[in-house]
Coordinates of C-alpha atoms in Angstrom, one line a residue:
M17 CA 0.0 0.0 0.0
L18 CA 1.3 3.4 -1.0
T19 CA 2.1 6.0 1.7
P20 CA -0.2 9.1 1.7
K21 CA 2.7 11.0 0.1
E22 CA 3.3 8.4 -2.6
N23 CA -0.4 8.0 -3.3
F24 CA -0.8 11.8 -3.6
L25 CA 2.1 12.1 -6.0
E26 CA 0.8 9.3 -8.1
T27 CA -2.5 11.1 -8.4
V28 CA -0.9 14.4 -9.2
R29 CA 1.4 12.9 -11.8
G30 CA -1.4 11.0 -13.6
G31 CA 0.1 7.7 -12.4
K32 CA -1.4 4.8 -10.6
P33 CA -2.7 5.7 -7.1
D34 CA -4.0 2.7 -5.2
R35 CA -6.9 4.7 -3.5
Y36 CA -8.4 8.1 -3.4
S37 CA -5.9 10.5 -1.8
N38 CA -7.9 11.6 1.3
Q39 CA -8.2 15.4 1.7
F40 CA -5.0 16.8 3.2
E41 CA -3.6 13.5 4.6
A42 CA -0.5 13.8 2.4
L43 CA 0.2 17.4 3.3
A44 CA 1.8 18.5 6.5
L45 CA 0.5 22.1 6.5
Q46 CA 3.0 24.6 8.1
W47 CA 1.7 28.0 9.1
C48 CA 5.1 29.0 8.7
S49 CA 6.5 32.4 9.3
P50 CA 7.0 34.8 12.3
Q51 CA 4.4 37.0 10.6
D52 CA 1.8 34.5 11.6
V53 CA 2.8 35.0 15.3
R54 CA 3.2 38.8 15.1
H55 CA -0.1 39.2 13.4
P56 CA -2.4 36.2 14.3
D57 CA -5.7 35.7 12.5
T58 CA -8.8 36.8 14.3
E59 CA -10.8 34.0 15.9
C60 CA -14.5 33.3 15.4
G61 CA -16.6 35.6 17.5
K62 CA -13.5 37.4 18.9
A63 CA -12.3 41.0 18.5
P64 CA -11.1 42.1 15.0
A65 CA -7.4 41.7 14.2
Q66 CA -5.0 43.5 11.9
N67 CA -2.7 41.7 9.5
A68 CA 0.8 42.7 8.6
W69 CA -0.3 45.1 5.8
G70 CA -2.7 46.9 8.1
V71 CA -6.0 45.3 6.9
W72 CA -8.5 44.6 9.7
F73 CA -10.4 41.3 9.8
E74 CA -13.3 40.1 11.8
W75 CA -14.9 36.6 12.0
P76 CA -18.6 36.9 13.0
E77 CA -20.1 33.8 14.5
G78 CA -22.1 31.7 12.1
T79 CA -19.9 32.7 9.1
P80 CA -17.4 30.4 7.3
G81 CA -14.2 32.5 7.9
P82 CA -12.7 35.9 8.6
F83 CA -13.7 38.9 6.4
P84 CA -11.9 42.3 5.9
L85 CA -13.5 45.3 7.6
Q86 CA -13.9 47.9 4.9
D87 CA -16.0 50.6 6.4
P88 CA -14.6 54.1 6.2
E89 CA -13.0 53.8 9.6
H90 CA -11.1 50.6 8.7
L91 CA -10.5 50.7 5.0
L92 CA -6.8 50.6 4.3
I93 CA -6.4 52.4 0.9
R94 CA -8.8 55.4 1.1
D95 CA -7.3 57.4 -1.8
L96 CA -5.9 55.3 -4.6
E97 CA -4.0 58.2 -6.2
H98 CA -1.9 58.4 -3.0
W99 CA -1.8 54.7 -2.2
R100 CA 1.8 54.8 -1.1
N101 CA 0.7 56.9 1.9
Y102 CA -1.4 54.0 3.1
L103 CA 0.4 50.9 1.9
K104 CA 3.8 50.0 3.3
M105 CA 5.6 46.7 2.8
P106 CA 5.7 44.7 6.0
E107 CA 8.9 43.5 7.5
T108 CA 10.3 40.4 5.8
E109 CA 13.4 39.7 8.0
F110 CA 13.1 38.2 11.4
P111 CA 15.5 37.2 14.2
E112 CA 16.4 33.5 14.1
E113 CA 14.8 32.9 17.5
E114 CA 11.4 33.7 16.0
W115 CA 12.0 30.9 13.4
A116 CA 13.0 28.3 16.0
W117 CA 9.6 26.8 16.8
I118 CA 8.6 26.9 13.1
V119 CA 11.7 24.9 12.1
E120 CA 11.1 22.5 15.0
E121 CA 7.5 21.9 13.8
A122 CA 8.7 21.2 10.3
D123 CA 11.4 18.9 11.5
K124 CA 8.8 16.7 13.2
V125 CA 7.2 15.7 9.9
D126 CA 7.9 12.3 8.6
R127 CA 8.9 13.3 5.0
S128 CA 8.5 9.7 3.8
R129 CA 4.8 9.9 4.5
Q130 CA 3.9 13.6 4.1
L131 CA 5.1 16.6 2.1
V132 CA 6.2 19.5 4.3
T133 CA 3.8 22.1 2.9
A134 CA 4.3 25.9 3.3
V135 CA 1.1 27.8 3.6
F136 CA 0.8 31.3 2.2
W137 CA -2.2 33.7 2.1
P138 CA -3.6 36.0 0.9
G139 CA -2.6 35.9 -2.7
L140 CA -2.3 38.9 -5.1
F141 CA -5.9 39.3 -6.0
E142 CA -7.3 38.7 -2.5
N143 CA -4.8 41.1 -1.0
S144 CA -5.7 43.7 -3.6
H145 CA -9.4 43.7 -2.8
H146 CA -8.8 43.4 1.0
M147 CA -7.0 46.7 0.9
M148 CA -9.5 48.7 -1.2
N149 CA -12.7 46.6 -1.0
M150 CA -14.0 44.3 -3.8
E151 CA -16.1 46.9 -5.7
N152 CA -13.3 49.5 -5.8
C153 CA -10.7 46.9 -6.8
M154 CA -12.8 45.7 -9.7
V155 CA -13.5 49.2 -10.9
N156 CA -9.9 50.2 -10.5
L157 CA -8.8 47.3 -12.8
Y158 CA -10.5 49.2 -15.6
E159 CA -10.0 52.8 -14.5
E160 CA -6.5 52.8 -12.8
P161 CA -4.6 49.9 -14.4
E162 CA -1.2 51.5 -13.9
I163 CA -1.7 52.0 -10.2
I164 CA -3.0 48.4 -9.8
H165 CA 0.0 47.1 -11.5
E166 CA 2.2 49.1 -9.1
I167 CA 0.4 47.7 -6.1
I168 CA 0.6 44.1 -7.5
D169 CA 4.4 44.6 -8.1
M170 CA 4.8 45.5 -4.4
L171 CA 2.7 42.5 -3.3
T172 CA 4.8 40.2 -5.5
E173 CA 8.1 41.6 -4.2
Y174 CA 6.8 40.9 -0.7
E175 CA 5.8 37.3 -1.5
L176 CA 9.1 36.6 -3.1
K177 CA 11.0 37.9 0.0
M178 CA 8.9 35.9 2.3
A179 CA 9.2 32.8 0.1
R180 CA 13.0 33.0 0.3
N181 CA 13.0 33.1 4.1
I182 CA 10.4 30.3 4.4
I183 CA 12.3 28.1 2.0
D184 CA 15.6 28.7 3.7
H185 CA 14.2 27.7 7.1
I186 CA 11.8 24.8 6.6
H187 CA 12.7 23.5 3.1
P188 CA 9.2 22.8 2.0
E189 CA 8.3 20.1 -0.6
A190 CA 5.0 21.7 -1.4
L191 CA 3.3 25.1 -1.3
Y192 CA -0.3 25.7 -0.4
R193 CA -1.3 29.2 -1.4
H194 CA -4.6 31.0 -1.3
D195 CA -6.1 33.4 -3.9
D196 CA -9.8 33.1 -4.6
W197 CA -10.6 33.9 -8.2
G198 CA -14.3 33.3 -8.5
S199 CA -17.8 32.9 -7.1
Q200 CA -19.8 29.7 -7.2
R201 CA -20.9 30.3 -10.8
S202 CA -18.2 32.4 -12.5
T203 CA -14.7 33.8 -12.3
F204 CA -14.4 37.4 -11.0
M205 CA -12.9 38.6 -14.3
S206 CA -12.4 37.6 -17.9
N207 CA -9.4 35.5 -19.0
N208 CA -8.0 38.6 -20.8
M209 CA -8.1 40.8 -17.7
F210 CA -6.8 37.9 -15.5
R211 CA -3.9 37.5 -17.8
E212 CA -3.2 41.3 -17.9
F213 CA -2.9 41.7 -14.2
Y214 CA -2.4 38.4 -12.3
L215 CA -0.9 35.7 -14.6
E216 CA 2.7 36.9 -14.9
P217 CA 3.2 37.9 -11.3
T218 CA 1.7 34.7 -10.0
K219 CA 3.7 32.7 -12.5
K220 CA 6.9 34.4 -11.2
I221 CA 6.0 33.6 -7.6
Y222 CA 5.3 29.9 -8.4
K223 CA 8.5 29.6 -10.5
F224 CA 10.5 30.9 -7.6
W225 CA 9.1 28.3 -5.2
K226 CA 9.7 25.5 -7.7
D227 CA 13.2 26.7 -8.6
N228 CA 14.0 26.4 -4.9
G229 CA 13.0 22.9 -4.1
V230 CA 9.1 22.9 -4.0
E231 CA 7.8 19.9 -6.0
V232 CA 4.1 20.6 -5.9
V233 CA 2.2 23.8 -6.0
I234 CA -1.4 23.6 -4.6
H235 CA -3.5 26.6 -5.2
H236 CA -6.7 27.3 -3.2
S237 CA -9.7 28.9 -4.9
D238 CA -13.0 27.6 -3.6
S239 CA -15.0 28.7 -6.6
Y240 CA -16.0 28.1 -10.2
G241 CA -12.8 28.4 -12.2
E242 CA -12.5 25.8 -15.0
T243 CA -12.2 28.5 -17.6
L244 CA -9.0 29.6 -16.0
I245 CA -7.4 26.1 -16.1
P246 CA -5.1 27.0 -19.1
E247 CA -3.8 29.9 -17.0
M248 CA -3.4 27.8 -13.9
I249 CA -1.3 25.3 -15.9
E250 CA 0.8 28.1 -17.4
M251 CA 1.3 29.6 -13.9
G252 CA 2.8 26.3 -12.7
I253 CA -0.1 25.1 -10.5
D254 CA -0.2 21.4 -10.0
V255 CA -3.3 21.0 -7.8
W256 CA -6.4 23.2 -7.8
Q257 CA -7.7 22.9 -4.2
G258 CA -11.3 24.1 -3.5
A259 CA -12.8 23.4 -6.8
L260 CA -16.6 23.5 -6.3
S261 CA -18.9 20.9 -7.8
T262 CA -20.3 23.7 -10.1
N263 CA -17.3 22.9 -12.2
N264 CA -17.3 20.0 -14.6
L265 CA -15.1 17.9 -12.4
P266 CA -15.4 14.5 -14.3
K267 CA -14.2 16.2 -17.5
I268 CA -11.4 18.2 -15.7
A269 CA -10.1 15.1 -13.9
E270 CA -9.7 13.1 -17.0
E271 CA -8.8 15.8 -19.5
Y272 CA -6.0 17.3 -17.4
K273 CA -4.7 14.3 -15.6
G274 CA -1.0 14.7 -15.0
K275 CA -1.2 18.4 -15.8
L276 CA -3.7 19.8 -13.2
T277 CA -5.3 17.8 -10.4
V278 CA -8.6 18.8 -8.9
M279 CA -8.8 18.7 -5.1
G280 CA -12.3 19.4 -3.8
G281 CA -15.8 18.6 -5.0
V282 CA -17.3 18.3 -1.5
N283 CA -18.8 21.8 -1.2
N284 CA -18.7 23.2 2.3
G285 CA -21.9 25.1 1.6
I286 CA -23.6 21.7 1.3
V287 CA -22.0 19.7 4.1
D288 CA -20.5 22.2 6.5
R289 CA -23.7 23.4 8.1
A290 CA -25.2 23.6 11.6
D291 CA -27.6 20.7 10.7
W292 CA -24.9 18.4 9.4
T293 CA -24.9 14.7 10.3
P294 CA -22.5 11.9 9.4
E295 CA -25.2 10.4 7.1
K296 CA -25.7 13.6 5.2
V297 CA -22.0 14.0 4.8
S298 CA -21.5 10.4 3.6
A299 CA -24.3 10.8 1.1
E300 CA -22.7 13.9 -0.5
V301 CA -19.2 12.4 -0.5
N302 CA -20.5 9.2 -2.2
R303 CA -22.5 11.3 -4.7
V304 CA -19.4 13.3 -5.7
L305 CA -17.2 10.3 -6.0
D306 CA -19.8 8.3 -8.0
W307 CA -20.2 11.4 -10.3
V308 CA -16.5 12.1 -11.0
D309 CA -15.5 8.4 -11.0
S310 CA -11.8 9.1 -11.6
P311 CA -8.6 8.3 -9.7
Y312 CA -7.3 11.7 -10.6
L313 CA -9.7 13.6 -8.2
I314 CA -8.5 14.3 -4.7
P315 CA -11.8 14.4 -2.8
N316 CA -11.8 17.2 -0.3
C317 CA -13.9 19.8 1.5
T318 CA -13.6 23.0 -0.5
F319 CA -12.7 25.0 2.7
G320 CA -9.2 26.6 2.6
G321 CA -7.5 24.2 5.0
D322 CA -7.8 21.0 7.0
I323 CA -10.7 22.3 9.2
S324 CA -14.4 23.1 8.9
S325 CA -16.7 25.8 10.1
F326 CA -18.6 23.3 12.2
D327 CA -16.7 20.9 14.5
G328 CA -16.7 17.4 13.2
V329 CA -17.5 18.0 9.5
Y330 CA -13.9 17.7 8.2
Q331 CA -13.4 14.4 10.1
A332 CA -16.8 13.1 8.8
V333 CA -15.7 13.8 5.2
T334 CA -12.4 12.0 5.9
D335 CA -14.3 9.0 7.3
A336 CA -16.7 8.9 4.4
I337 CA -13.8 8.9 1.9
S338 CA -12.0 6.2 3.8
A339 CA -15.2 4.1 3.7
Y340 CA -15.6 4.7 0.0
N341 CA -12.0 3.6 -0.6
E342 CA -12.6 0.4 1.3
K343 CA -15.9 -0.6 -0.5
K344 CA -15.8 0.9 -3.9
Y345 CA -12.4 2.0 -5.1
R346 CA -12.1 0.7 -8.7
W347 CA -8.5 1.2 -9.5
R348 CA -6.6 -1.0 -7.1

């Protein structure tokens, strides 16, 4: 029987997995820089928290995750023309003692069974609209393209500096990076606009990680996004995590095997609810796996990590996939 890491890599490479790779079992996620300690995420129902860029986030109870506060009092970039007055690059160099526990956690991972996986969020698009709100960001792509390019350049420079430090300290084998590019039914922008603003900078970021030892790039976008698959492949993405079942997952799994692997299909909006039960979760997992019917899917909640909004849901999905593997896996 293949280890979780081996089975995951067989799936991603279009090879011969001996079962469905089960959610994040092959990925040892590392929340992995001193920035995460200096600027911790807000907790559900707790007071708002400010990230390293100065964006405020809150996580109201009953919602699936933290959201940026963008009222006039909290909005970061209030005058785009003078954006440099509001936006300063966070520190990227930290004393070695701040890295010590991060290195220690990475060293605990059995690399024969799991890939040490650096986690980085938010990505370029998310960071952009966090700073100026979604509506302003989308309008500014049309009306102020030069300024948006300048902002993206700064965000890219920051990501590359952070990547260098993370790589030097924990030597990750995989990267798990967040940047949501769509809603349930559509991408947020056309392919042409996406290519104009976000393709080349993101491609540069992923190339840097891969040039420095990262074997697999996993990109989170819990959305519709199949029309962006050519761009994803060009960027160097190996796994699209968070793919909703509003995408044509059976077609994607087979057409792009070995080029881009879908990780998702189990929509959190369907299973991750206050009224969830193991039976409901199992029924949805079985429906998705029967529908896709391909060894080149990695079944997974579409949430951006190995957790769920409601306690127990993530584990219930894991258990349902395990049960499916035992009873119905067709590619042994």
